[in-house]
XYZ file of C-alpha atoms in Angstrom:
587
model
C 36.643 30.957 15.101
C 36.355 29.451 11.657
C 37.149 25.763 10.919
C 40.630 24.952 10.152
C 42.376 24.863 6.494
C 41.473 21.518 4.895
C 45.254 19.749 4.936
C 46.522 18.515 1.414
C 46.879 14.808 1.292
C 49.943 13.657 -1.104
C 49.930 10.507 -2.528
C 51.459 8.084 -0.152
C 54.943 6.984 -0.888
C 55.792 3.517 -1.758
C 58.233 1.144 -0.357
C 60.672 -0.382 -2.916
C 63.343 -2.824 -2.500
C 66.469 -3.493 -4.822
C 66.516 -6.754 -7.074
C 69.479 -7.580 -9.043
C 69.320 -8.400 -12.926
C 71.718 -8.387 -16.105
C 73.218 -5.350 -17.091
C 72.854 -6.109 -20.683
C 73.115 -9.737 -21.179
C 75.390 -12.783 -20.565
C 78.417 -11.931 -22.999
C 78.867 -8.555 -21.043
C 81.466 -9.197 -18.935
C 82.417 -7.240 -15.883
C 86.361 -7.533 -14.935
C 85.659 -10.848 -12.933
C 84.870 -12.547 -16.141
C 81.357 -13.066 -14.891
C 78.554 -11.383 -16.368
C 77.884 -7.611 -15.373
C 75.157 -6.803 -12.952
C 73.110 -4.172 -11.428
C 70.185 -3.216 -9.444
C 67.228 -1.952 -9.875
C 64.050 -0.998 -7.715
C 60.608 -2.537 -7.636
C 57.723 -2.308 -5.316
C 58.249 -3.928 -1.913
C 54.980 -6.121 -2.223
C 54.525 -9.827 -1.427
C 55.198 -12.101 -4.399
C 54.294 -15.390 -5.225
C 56.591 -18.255 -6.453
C 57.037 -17.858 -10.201
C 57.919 -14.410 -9.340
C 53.964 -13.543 -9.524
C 52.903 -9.905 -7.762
C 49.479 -7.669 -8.119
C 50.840 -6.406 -11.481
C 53.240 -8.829 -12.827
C 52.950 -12.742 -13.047
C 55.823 -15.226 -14.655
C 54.335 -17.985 -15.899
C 57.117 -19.616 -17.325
C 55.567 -22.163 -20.101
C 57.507 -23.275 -22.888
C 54.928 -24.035 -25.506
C 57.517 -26.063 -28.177
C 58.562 -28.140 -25.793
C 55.014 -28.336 -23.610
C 56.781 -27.744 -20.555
C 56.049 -25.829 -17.280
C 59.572 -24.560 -15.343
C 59.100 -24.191 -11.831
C 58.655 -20.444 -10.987
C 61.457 -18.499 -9.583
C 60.972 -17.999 -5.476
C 62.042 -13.806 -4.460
C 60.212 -13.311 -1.742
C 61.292 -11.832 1.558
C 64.105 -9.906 -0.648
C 65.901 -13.012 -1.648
C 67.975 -12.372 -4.509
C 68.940 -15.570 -6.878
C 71.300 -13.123 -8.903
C 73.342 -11.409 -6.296
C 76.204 -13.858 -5.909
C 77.201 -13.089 -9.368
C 77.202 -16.650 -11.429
C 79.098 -17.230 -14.461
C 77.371 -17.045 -17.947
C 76.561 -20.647 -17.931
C 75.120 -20.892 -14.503
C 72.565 -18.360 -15.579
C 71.657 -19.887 -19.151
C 71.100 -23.151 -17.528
C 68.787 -22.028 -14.808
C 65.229 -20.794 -15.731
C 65.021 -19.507 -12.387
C 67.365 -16.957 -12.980
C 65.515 -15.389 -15.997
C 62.559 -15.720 -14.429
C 64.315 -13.226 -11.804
C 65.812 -10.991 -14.617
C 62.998 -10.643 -16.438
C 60.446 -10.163 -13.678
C 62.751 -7.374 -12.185
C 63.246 -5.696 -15.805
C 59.154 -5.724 -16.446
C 58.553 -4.609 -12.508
C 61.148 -1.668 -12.671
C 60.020 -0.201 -15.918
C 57.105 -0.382 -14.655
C 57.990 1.697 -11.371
C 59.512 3.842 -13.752
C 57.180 5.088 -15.811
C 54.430 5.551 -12.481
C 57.213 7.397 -10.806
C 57.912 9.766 -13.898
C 53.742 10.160 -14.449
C 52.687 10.291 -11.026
C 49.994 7.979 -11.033
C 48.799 3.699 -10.952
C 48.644 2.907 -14.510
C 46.773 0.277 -16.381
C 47.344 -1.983 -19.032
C 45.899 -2.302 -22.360
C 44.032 -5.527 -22.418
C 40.505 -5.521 -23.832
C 39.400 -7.854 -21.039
C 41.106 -5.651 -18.486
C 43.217 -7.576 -16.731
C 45.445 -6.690 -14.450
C 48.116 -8.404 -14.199
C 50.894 -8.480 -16.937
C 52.395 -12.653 -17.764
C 55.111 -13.213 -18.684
C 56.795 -15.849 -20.487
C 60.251 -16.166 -19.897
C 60.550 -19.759 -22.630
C 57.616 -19.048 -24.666
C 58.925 -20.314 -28.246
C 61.924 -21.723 -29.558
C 62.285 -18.879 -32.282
C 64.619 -15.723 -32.715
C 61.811 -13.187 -31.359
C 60.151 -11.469 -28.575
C 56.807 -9.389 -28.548
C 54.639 -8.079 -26.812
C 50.796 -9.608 -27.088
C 47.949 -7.700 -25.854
C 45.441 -10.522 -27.101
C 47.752 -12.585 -24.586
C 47.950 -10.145 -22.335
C 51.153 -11.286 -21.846
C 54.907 -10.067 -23.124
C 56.533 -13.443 -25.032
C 60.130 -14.475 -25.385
C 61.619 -17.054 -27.420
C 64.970 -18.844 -27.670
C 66.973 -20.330 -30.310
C 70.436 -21.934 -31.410
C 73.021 -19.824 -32.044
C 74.312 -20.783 -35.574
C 77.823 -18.593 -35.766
C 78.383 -20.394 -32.193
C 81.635 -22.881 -32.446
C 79.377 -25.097 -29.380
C 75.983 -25.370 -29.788
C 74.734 -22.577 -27.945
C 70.936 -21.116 -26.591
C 70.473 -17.541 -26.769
C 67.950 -16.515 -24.704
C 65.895 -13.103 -25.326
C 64.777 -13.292 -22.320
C 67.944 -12.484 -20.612
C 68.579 -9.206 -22.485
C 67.837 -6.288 -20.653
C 67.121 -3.861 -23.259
C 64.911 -6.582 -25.069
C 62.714 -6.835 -22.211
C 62.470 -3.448 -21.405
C 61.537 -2.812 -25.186
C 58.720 -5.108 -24.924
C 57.661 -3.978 -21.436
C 57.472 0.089 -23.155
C 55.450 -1.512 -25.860
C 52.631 -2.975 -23.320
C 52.639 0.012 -20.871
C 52.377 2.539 -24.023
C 49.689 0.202 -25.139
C 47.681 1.099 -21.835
C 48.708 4.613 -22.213
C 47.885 5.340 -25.786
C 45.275 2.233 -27.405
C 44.430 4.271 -30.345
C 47.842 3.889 -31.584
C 47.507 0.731 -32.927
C 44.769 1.690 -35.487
C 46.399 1.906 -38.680
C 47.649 5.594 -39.237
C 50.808 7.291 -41.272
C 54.603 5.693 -41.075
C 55.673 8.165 -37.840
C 52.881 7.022 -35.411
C 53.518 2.989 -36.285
C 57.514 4.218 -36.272
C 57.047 6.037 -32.742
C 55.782 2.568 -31.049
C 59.370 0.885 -32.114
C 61.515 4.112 -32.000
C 59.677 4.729 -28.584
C 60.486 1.593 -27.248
C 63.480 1.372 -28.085
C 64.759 4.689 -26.736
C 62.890 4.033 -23.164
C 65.047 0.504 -23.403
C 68.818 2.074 -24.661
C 68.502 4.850 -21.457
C 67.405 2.318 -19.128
C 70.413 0.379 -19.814
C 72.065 3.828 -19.819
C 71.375 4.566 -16.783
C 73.511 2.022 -14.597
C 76.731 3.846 -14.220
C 78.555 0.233 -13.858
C 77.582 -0.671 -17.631
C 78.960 2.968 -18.761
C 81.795 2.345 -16.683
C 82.322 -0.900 -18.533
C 82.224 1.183 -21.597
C 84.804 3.399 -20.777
C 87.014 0.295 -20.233
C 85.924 -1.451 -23.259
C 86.895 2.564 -25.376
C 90.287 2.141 -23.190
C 89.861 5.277 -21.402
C 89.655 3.778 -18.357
C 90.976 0.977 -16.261
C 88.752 1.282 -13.247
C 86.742 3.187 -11.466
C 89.341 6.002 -9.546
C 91.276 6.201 -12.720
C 91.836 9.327 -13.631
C 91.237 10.343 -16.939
C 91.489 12.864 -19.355
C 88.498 15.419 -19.768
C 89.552 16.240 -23.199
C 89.772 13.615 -24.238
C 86.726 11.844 -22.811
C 84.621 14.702 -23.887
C 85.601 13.664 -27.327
C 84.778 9.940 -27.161
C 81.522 10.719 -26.306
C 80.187 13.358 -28.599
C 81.314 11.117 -31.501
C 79.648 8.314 -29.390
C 82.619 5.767 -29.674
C 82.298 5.505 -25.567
C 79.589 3.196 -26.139
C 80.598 1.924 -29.951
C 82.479 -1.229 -28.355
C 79.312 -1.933 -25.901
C 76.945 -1.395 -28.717
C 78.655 -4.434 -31.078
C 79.034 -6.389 -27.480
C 75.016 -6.127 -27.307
C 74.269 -6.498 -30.970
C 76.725 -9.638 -31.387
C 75.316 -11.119 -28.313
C 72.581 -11.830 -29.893
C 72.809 -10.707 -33.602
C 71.140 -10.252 -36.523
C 67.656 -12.437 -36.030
C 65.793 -10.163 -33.574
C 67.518 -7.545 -34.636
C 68.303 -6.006 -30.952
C 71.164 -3.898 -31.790
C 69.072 -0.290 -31.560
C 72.158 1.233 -30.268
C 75.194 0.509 -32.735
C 72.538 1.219 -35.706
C 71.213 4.587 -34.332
C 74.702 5.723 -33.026
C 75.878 5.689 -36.762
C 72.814 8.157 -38.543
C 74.481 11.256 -38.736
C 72.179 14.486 -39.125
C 70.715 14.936 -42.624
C 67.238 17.342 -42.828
C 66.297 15.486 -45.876
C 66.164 11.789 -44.488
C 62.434 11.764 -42.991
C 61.214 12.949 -46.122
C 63.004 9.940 -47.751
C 62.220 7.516 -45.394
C 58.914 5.705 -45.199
C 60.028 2.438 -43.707
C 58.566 2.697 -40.174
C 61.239 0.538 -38.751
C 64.125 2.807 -40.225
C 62.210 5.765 -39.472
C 62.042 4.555 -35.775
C 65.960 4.177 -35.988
C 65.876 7.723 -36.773
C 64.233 9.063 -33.728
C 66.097 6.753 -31.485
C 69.688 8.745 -33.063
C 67.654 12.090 -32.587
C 67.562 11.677 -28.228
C 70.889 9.239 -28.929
C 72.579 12.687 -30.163
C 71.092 14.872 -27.773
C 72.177 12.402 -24.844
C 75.587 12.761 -26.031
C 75.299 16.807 -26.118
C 73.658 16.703 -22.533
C 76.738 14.317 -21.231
C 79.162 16.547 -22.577
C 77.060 19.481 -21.134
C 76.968 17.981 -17.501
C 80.718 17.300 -17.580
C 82.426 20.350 -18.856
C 80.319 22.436 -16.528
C 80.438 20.257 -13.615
C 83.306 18.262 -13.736
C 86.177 20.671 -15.054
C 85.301 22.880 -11.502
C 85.529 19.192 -9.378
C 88.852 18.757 -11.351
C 90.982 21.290 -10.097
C 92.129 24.420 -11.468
C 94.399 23.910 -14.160
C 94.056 20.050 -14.054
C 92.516 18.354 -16.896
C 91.491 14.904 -15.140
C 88.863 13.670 -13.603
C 88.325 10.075 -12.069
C 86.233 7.648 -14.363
C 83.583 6.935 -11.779
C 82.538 10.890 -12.441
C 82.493 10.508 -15.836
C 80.255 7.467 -15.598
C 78.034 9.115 -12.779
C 77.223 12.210 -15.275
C 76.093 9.827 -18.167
C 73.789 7.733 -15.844
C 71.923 11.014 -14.657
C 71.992 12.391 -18.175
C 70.126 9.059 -19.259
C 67.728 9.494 -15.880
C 66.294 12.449 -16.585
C 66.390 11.871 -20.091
C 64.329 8.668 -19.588
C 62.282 10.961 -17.076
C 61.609 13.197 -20.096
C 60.397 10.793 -22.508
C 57.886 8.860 -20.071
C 56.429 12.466 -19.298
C 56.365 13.243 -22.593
C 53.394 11.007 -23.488
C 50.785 12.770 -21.383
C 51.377 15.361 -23.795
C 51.378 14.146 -27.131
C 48.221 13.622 -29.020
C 46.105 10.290 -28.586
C 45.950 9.475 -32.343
C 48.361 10.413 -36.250
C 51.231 11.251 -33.915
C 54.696 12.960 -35.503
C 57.845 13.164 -34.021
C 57.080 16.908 -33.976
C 54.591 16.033 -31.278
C 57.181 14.139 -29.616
C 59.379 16.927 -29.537
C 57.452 19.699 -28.030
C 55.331 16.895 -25.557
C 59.343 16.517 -24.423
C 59.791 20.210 -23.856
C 56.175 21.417 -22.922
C 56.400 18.571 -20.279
C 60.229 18.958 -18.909
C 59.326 22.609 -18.670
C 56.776 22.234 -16.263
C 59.234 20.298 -13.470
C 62.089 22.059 -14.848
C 61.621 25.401 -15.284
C 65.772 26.350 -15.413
C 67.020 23.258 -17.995
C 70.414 23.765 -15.782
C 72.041 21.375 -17.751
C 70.588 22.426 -21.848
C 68.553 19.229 -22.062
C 65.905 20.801 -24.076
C 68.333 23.028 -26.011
C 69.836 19.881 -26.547
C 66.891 18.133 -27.978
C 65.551 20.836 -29.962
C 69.611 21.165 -31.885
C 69.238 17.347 -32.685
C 65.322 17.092 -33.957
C 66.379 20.211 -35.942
C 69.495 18.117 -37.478
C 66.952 16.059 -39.200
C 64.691 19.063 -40.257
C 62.214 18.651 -37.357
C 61.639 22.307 -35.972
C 58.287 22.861 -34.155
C 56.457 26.395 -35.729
C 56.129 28.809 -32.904
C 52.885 30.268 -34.372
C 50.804 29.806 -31.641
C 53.112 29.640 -29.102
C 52.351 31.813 -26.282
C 54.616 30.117 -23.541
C 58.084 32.046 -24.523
C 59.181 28.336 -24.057
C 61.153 27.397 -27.520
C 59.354 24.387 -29.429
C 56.679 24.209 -26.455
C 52.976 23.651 -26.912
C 50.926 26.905 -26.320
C 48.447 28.056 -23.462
C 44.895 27.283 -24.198
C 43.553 30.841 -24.639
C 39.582 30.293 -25.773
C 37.232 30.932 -23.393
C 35.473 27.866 -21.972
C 32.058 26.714 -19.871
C 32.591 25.287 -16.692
C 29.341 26.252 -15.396
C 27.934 22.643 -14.698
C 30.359 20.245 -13.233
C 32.688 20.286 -10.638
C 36.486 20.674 -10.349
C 36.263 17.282 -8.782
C 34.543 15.683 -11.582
C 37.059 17.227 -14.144
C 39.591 15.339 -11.840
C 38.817 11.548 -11.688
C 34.940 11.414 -13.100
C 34.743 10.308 -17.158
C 31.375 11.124 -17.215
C 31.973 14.618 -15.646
C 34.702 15.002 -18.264
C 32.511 13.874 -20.870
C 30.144 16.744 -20.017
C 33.025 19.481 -20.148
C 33.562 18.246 -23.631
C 30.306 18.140 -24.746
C 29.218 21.475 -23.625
C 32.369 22.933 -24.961
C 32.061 20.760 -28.192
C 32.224 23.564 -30.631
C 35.126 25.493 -28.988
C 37.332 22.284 -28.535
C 36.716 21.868 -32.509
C 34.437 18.280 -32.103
C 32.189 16.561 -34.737
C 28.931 16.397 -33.411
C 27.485 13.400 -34.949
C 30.625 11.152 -34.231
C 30.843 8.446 -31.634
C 32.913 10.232 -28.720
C 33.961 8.687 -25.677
C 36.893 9.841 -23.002
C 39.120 7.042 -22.480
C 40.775 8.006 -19.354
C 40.765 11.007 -16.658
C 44.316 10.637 -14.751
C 44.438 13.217 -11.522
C 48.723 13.172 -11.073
C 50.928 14.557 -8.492
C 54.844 14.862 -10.485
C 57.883 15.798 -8.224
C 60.527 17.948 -9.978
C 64.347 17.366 -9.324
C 64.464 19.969 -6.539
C 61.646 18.776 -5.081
C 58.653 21.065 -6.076
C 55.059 19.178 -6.447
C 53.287 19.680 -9.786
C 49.507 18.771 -9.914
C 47.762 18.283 -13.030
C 44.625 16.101 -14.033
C 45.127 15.075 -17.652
C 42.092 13.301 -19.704
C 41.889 11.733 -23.169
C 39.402 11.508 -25.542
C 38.644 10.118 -29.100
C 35.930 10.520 -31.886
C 35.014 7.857 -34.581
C 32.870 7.783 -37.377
C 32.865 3.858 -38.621
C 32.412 2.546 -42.391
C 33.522 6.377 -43.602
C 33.768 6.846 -47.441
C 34.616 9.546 -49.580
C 31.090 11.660 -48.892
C 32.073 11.393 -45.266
C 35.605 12.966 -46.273
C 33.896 15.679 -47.965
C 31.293 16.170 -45.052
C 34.242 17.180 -43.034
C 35.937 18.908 -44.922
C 38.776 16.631 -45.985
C 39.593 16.283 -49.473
C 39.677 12.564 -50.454
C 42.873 10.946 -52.700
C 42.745 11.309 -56.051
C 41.902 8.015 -57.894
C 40.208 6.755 -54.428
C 37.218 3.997 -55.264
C 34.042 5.542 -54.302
C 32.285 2.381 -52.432
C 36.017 2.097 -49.964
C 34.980 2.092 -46.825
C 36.966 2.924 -43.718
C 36.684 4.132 -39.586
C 37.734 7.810 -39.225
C 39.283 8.280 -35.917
C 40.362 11.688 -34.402
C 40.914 12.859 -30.396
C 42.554 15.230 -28.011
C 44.630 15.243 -24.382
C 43.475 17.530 -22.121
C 45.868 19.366 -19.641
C 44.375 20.821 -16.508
C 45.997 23.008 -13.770
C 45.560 22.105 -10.118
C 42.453 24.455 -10.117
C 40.239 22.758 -12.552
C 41.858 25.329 -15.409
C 42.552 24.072 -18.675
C 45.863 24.346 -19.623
C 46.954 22.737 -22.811
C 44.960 21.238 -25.508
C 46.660 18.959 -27.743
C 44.172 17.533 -30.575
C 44.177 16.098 -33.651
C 40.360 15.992 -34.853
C 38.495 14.202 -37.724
C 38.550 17.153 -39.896
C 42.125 17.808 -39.161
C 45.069 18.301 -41.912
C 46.315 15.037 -40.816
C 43.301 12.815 -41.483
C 43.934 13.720 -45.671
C 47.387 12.710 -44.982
C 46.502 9.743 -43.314
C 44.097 8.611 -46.067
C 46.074 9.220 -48.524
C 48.864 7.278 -47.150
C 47.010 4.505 -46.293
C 45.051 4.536 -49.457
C 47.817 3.957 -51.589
C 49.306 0.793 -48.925
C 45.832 -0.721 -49.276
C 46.164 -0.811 -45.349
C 42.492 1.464 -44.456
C 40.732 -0.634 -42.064
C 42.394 -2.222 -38.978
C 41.513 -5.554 -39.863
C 44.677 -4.743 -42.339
C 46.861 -5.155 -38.987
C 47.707 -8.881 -38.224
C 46.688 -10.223 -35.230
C 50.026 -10.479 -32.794
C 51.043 -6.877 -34.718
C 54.248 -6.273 -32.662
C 55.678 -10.030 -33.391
C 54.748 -9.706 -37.086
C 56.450 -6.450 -36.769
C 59.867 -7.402 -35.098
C 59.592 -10.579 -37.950
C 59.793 -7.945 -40.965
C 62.361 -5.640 -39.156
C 64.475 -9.003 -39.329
C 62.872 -10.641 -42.215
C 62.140 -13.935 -40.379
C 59.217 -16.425 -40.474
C 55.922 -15.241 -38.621
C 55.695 -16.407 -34.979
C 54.312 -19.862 -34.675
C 51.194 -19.095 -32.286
C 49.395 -21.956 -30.225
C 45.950 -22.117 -31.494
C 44.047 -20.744 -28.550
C 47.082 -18.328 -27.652
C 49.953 -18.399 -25.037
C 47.112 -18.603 -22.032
C-alpha cells in the first residue's frame, strides 16, 4: 500500500476582536447628538499601554509642546470608546485618539492582509517592524505619512472660522488616518513608486489613498444610514422608503452630498480632507486626463472614476435585489436595506482595489494599469461579477477616455491582462523556490532573461516573492505566488537612452545625468506556472515618456523629491507652509 496523500495545510485563521472608533469625525452626529460610531476588527493579540502591538505602536509625543501623553490602555478587549462620549469628552482626552487611531491603522491593516492573503511588511529602509504612530505630533493643519520616521504623523491646530476657540484634531478623522495608513502599507507594497516618474504614478499614491480611505468609511452601514437621514430619505432605520426614489439620490450621488460637506467642513480647507464632496462633483469628460497634469487633481479624478462606479454597483445591487425583497408591486423598501447594499458595494469594492495592486506594474504606473489589475484580479475570485462590478468600472474609466486595448488579450475577460503565452525554462529550480525563495526567483529570471524582455547589463534584483492563499465570496481558495522585480542602470545619459533604444527629448543637455529604472510582477498558478506578466522594462515606451516629462520639470534624479515627500505633498495640495520637522526626526 502506498503512503497516504500529503494533506494541504491552509494558512491558519486569525482571531480578531471588535474595537470601536469614529465613524468620520467628531461633528458627525448620530441622532443622540453624540458623535457617530462603529466597529471595526483587528487582530486579537496582546497590546501594550499606549496601544503598542507586534505591528503597530502609539507613541503619542507632541513635539511643539515637548510633551509625552500617557498611552491609551485596550487590552483584554477594553474599549475606551464604546460608551459613546460627547464631542468634547473625546477632544479633551488623548486617550481616546490614541484608541481611534490605533484601531483605524490596525484595521486597514487587517484589511489589506485579508484581501492579499498574506503578512505584509512595511517600507522602512531599516526594516522595522512596527508602524508609530503619533497621535499629537505637530501643532499644524497636516498629516503624513514618514517612512524616514517610520512612523504616520498627525498634527492639530486652531480652528479659525470657530466662534470658541476650537482644536481640530486630524487625528480623529477616520478617513485621514486611513489615507495615511494606505500611503505606508502601499509604500511596503510598491517602494519603487516613490522614484520620480510621470504625473499618474505620483497621482495614483494620493488618488489611491484616498479611494482605499472614502470606501472604508463607506463601508459602515450606520454612517450611510446617517446619510440617508442627513438626504431626508430616511428617518431611521425600518423606515420604509421609496426605491425610486432612492435609486435616484444615489446615482446622482446627493445620498452622500450632505455627509461629504459634514466631513469637509469638519475640518476644512487646510488639509484639504474633503476627497469625497470634490470627486463626487467631476462629471465624465474623455478629454480631462489629457488636460490635466496636476497630480493632485489628477488623483481627484481617479477617486470620481471608482466614486461613479460605486454608485452604478449600489444601484445595481438594489434594483436586482431589493425590488424582489420588496414585494410585488410595492415600491418600498426599509432604509436599513438600502444602507446594507451600499456597505457591501463599498466591501468588495475596497476588496477590489487592495487586490488590485498585486497586479499592477512595480514602476511608471497609469490608471490603465489600475483598471485592468482591478478586473484581471476580481476575475480570478469572481469569476460571475453577479452584481456588474467590473462592467461597472470599465463604463466609468471609459467616461474619462480610459479604455484598456484588447490586443493581446487572450482571457475573453473585457479590459483584463492577458495569459502569458511564451514558452519558458524551468529546468533548474524548484516549484518551491519559485514560491518563497528570492534567490530561486532570481534564477527563473535570469535564465529566462531574454524571453521576459530584461537588460542584461543592468543592476536587477527581485524585491519580494509573496506565496498567497485569497478566499473568494463563495468561499473558493485561490493560490498564487506573486514576485516583483526591478532593473536600474544609475547616472544614465542620453547614450544610455540610445543604447536601449529610447529616443532622448529633444533639446535634452548631453552631460544630464539620471537612474533608469524599469521592472515586472510576476503571477504564478498554484503549480509553479506562470500566469501573468505585467512589466514595464527600461527600454519600454514609457521610459521616453517618462524622460521627457521629467526633463522638462527639471525633476530627473530622486534627490529632486524632498525629504518627508507625502507632507510636502499634502502642503502644496493645500498651499500651506512646509511641515516644521524636529532636527533628528519624530523618533
Amino acid at each position: 500500500m502506498g503512503k497516504p496523500l500529503a494533506k494541504a495545510v491552509l494558512p491558519a485563521v486569525e482571531k480578531t476582536r471588535t474595537l470601536t472608533v469614529l465613524a468620520e469625525d467628531p461633528s458627525v452626529l448620530g441622532q443622540n447628538g453624540r458623535p457617530l460610531l462603529t466597529t471595526v476588527r483587528i487582530p486579537d493579540e496582546p497590546l501594550l499601554p499606549g496601544p503598542r502591538g507586534s505591528r503597530i505602536e502609539v507613541i503619542d509625543y507632541d513635539a511643539a509642546s515637548g510633551t509625552f501623553y500617557t498611552g491609551a490602555d485596550i487590552s483584554d478587549d477594553t474599549d475606551l470608546l464604546k460608551h459613546g462620549p460627547t464631542s468634547a469628552e473625546i477632544e479633551r482626552d488623548p486617550r481616546l485618539h490614541a484608541q481611534h487611531v490605533y484601531g483605524v491603522v490596525a484595521a486597514t491593516l487587517f484589511e489589506f492582509e485579508r484581501a492579499l492573503g498574506r503578512s505584509l511588511s512595511w517600507g522602512f529602509d531599516g526594516g522595522s517592524h512596527q508602524l508609530k504612530i503619533a497621535p499629537h505630533a505637530f501643532e499644524e493643519a497636516n498629516a503624513f505619512y514618514s517612512r524616514e520616521d517610520e512612523a504616520l504623523l498627525f498634527g492639530y491646530f486652531q480652528d479659525g472660522r470657530s466662534a470658541r476657540k476650537k482644536t481640530v484634531f486630524t487625528c480623529l478623522s477616520h478617513d485621514i488616518v486611513a489615507h495615511e495608513a494606505t500611503h505606508a502599507l502601499l509604500d511596503g507594497l510598491r517602494d519603487q513608486l516613490t522614484r520620480p516618474s510621470h504625473p499618474q504614478q505620483e497621482a495614483f499614491h494620493e488618488g489611491y489613498a484616498d479611494i482605499i480611505a472614502l470606501l472604508s468609511v463607506l463601508r459602515g452601514e450606520n454612517l450611510i444610514q446617517h446619510a440617508l437621514e442627513s438626504a431626508k430619505l430616511a428617518k431611521h432605520p425600518h423606515q420604509r422608503i421609496n426605491i425610486d426614489k432612492t435609486l435616484t439620490a444615489i446615482i446622482s450621488g446627493s445620498v452622500l452630498t450632505g455627509l461629504a460637506k459634514q466631513m469637509g467642513n469638519a475640518i476644512g480647507a487646510p488639509i484639504r480632507r474633503d476627497a469625497l464632496r470634490r470627486s463626487i462633483h467631476i462629471k465624465p469628460n474623455p478629454n480631462l486626463l489629457d488636460n490635466t497634469f496636476e497630480p493632485h487633481d489628477l488623483g481627484e479624478i481617479l477617486v470620481a472614476i471608482v466614486l461613479q462606479a460605486y454608485f452604478k454597483v449600489w444601484e445595481s445591487r438594489l434594483s436586482g435585489k431589493l425590488k424582489k425583497l420588496s414585494g410585488k408591486g410595492s415600491s418600498t423598501v426599509e432604509a436599513w436595506r438600502v444602507a446594507e447594499e451600499g456597505a457591501k458595494a463599498a466591501q468588495h469594492l475596497l476588496t477590489m482595489s487592495i487586490r488590485a495592486i498585486d497586479y499592477m506594474p512595480c514602476v511608471h504606473i497609469t490608471f490603465e494599469d489600475f483598471l485592468r489589475a482591478l478586473i484581471t484580479s476580481d476575475w480570478q475570485t469572481c469569476p460571475d461579477d453577479q452584481f456588474g462590478y467590473r462592467e461597472q468600472l470599465r463604463e466609468a474609466f471609459a467616461g474619462f477616455g480610459i479604455v484598456p486595448s484588447e490586443k493581446r488579450n487572450n482571457t475573453g475577460i473585457k479590459g483584463a491582462y492577458g495569459f502569458h503565452v511564451d514558452n519558458l525554462r524551468y529546468g533548474q529550480g524548484t516549484v518551491d523556490s519559485l514560491q518563497w525563495d528570492a534567490d530561486g526567483m532570481f534564477r527563473f529570471i535570469w535564465q529566462n532573461r531574454n524571453a521576459l524582455g530584461l537588460v542584461s547589463d543592468a543592476y536587477t534584483k527581485v524585491n519580494s516573492v509573496r506565496s498567497l492563499w485569497r478566499v473568494a465570496p463563495h468561499g473558493q481558495i485561490v493560490r498564487e505566488t506573486v514576485a516583483e522585480f526591478y532593473q536600474l542602470i544609475k547616472q544614465a545619459d542620453i547614450t544610455t537612452l540610445r543604447h536601449l533604444g529610447v529616443t532622448p527629448p529633444k533639446g535634452m543637455k548631453k552631460d544630464r545625468r539620471f537612474d533608469l529604472v524599469g521592472g515586472g510582477i510576476l503571477v504564478f498558478d498554484e503549480f509553479g506556472s506562470l500566469k501573468f506578466y505585467i512589466s514595464n522594462h527600461l527600454n519600454s515606451t514609457r521610459q521616453g515618456e517618462r524622460i521627457a516629462y521629467l526633463d522638462k520639470v527639471d525633476a530627473l534624479t530622486r534627490e529632486a523629491m524632498p525629504k518627508h515627500g507625502f507632507a510636502v505633498a499634502h502642503q502644496r495640495r493645500a498651499g500651506l507652509k512646509p511641515p516644521t520637522v524636529p532636527e533628528g526626526g519624530y523618533f
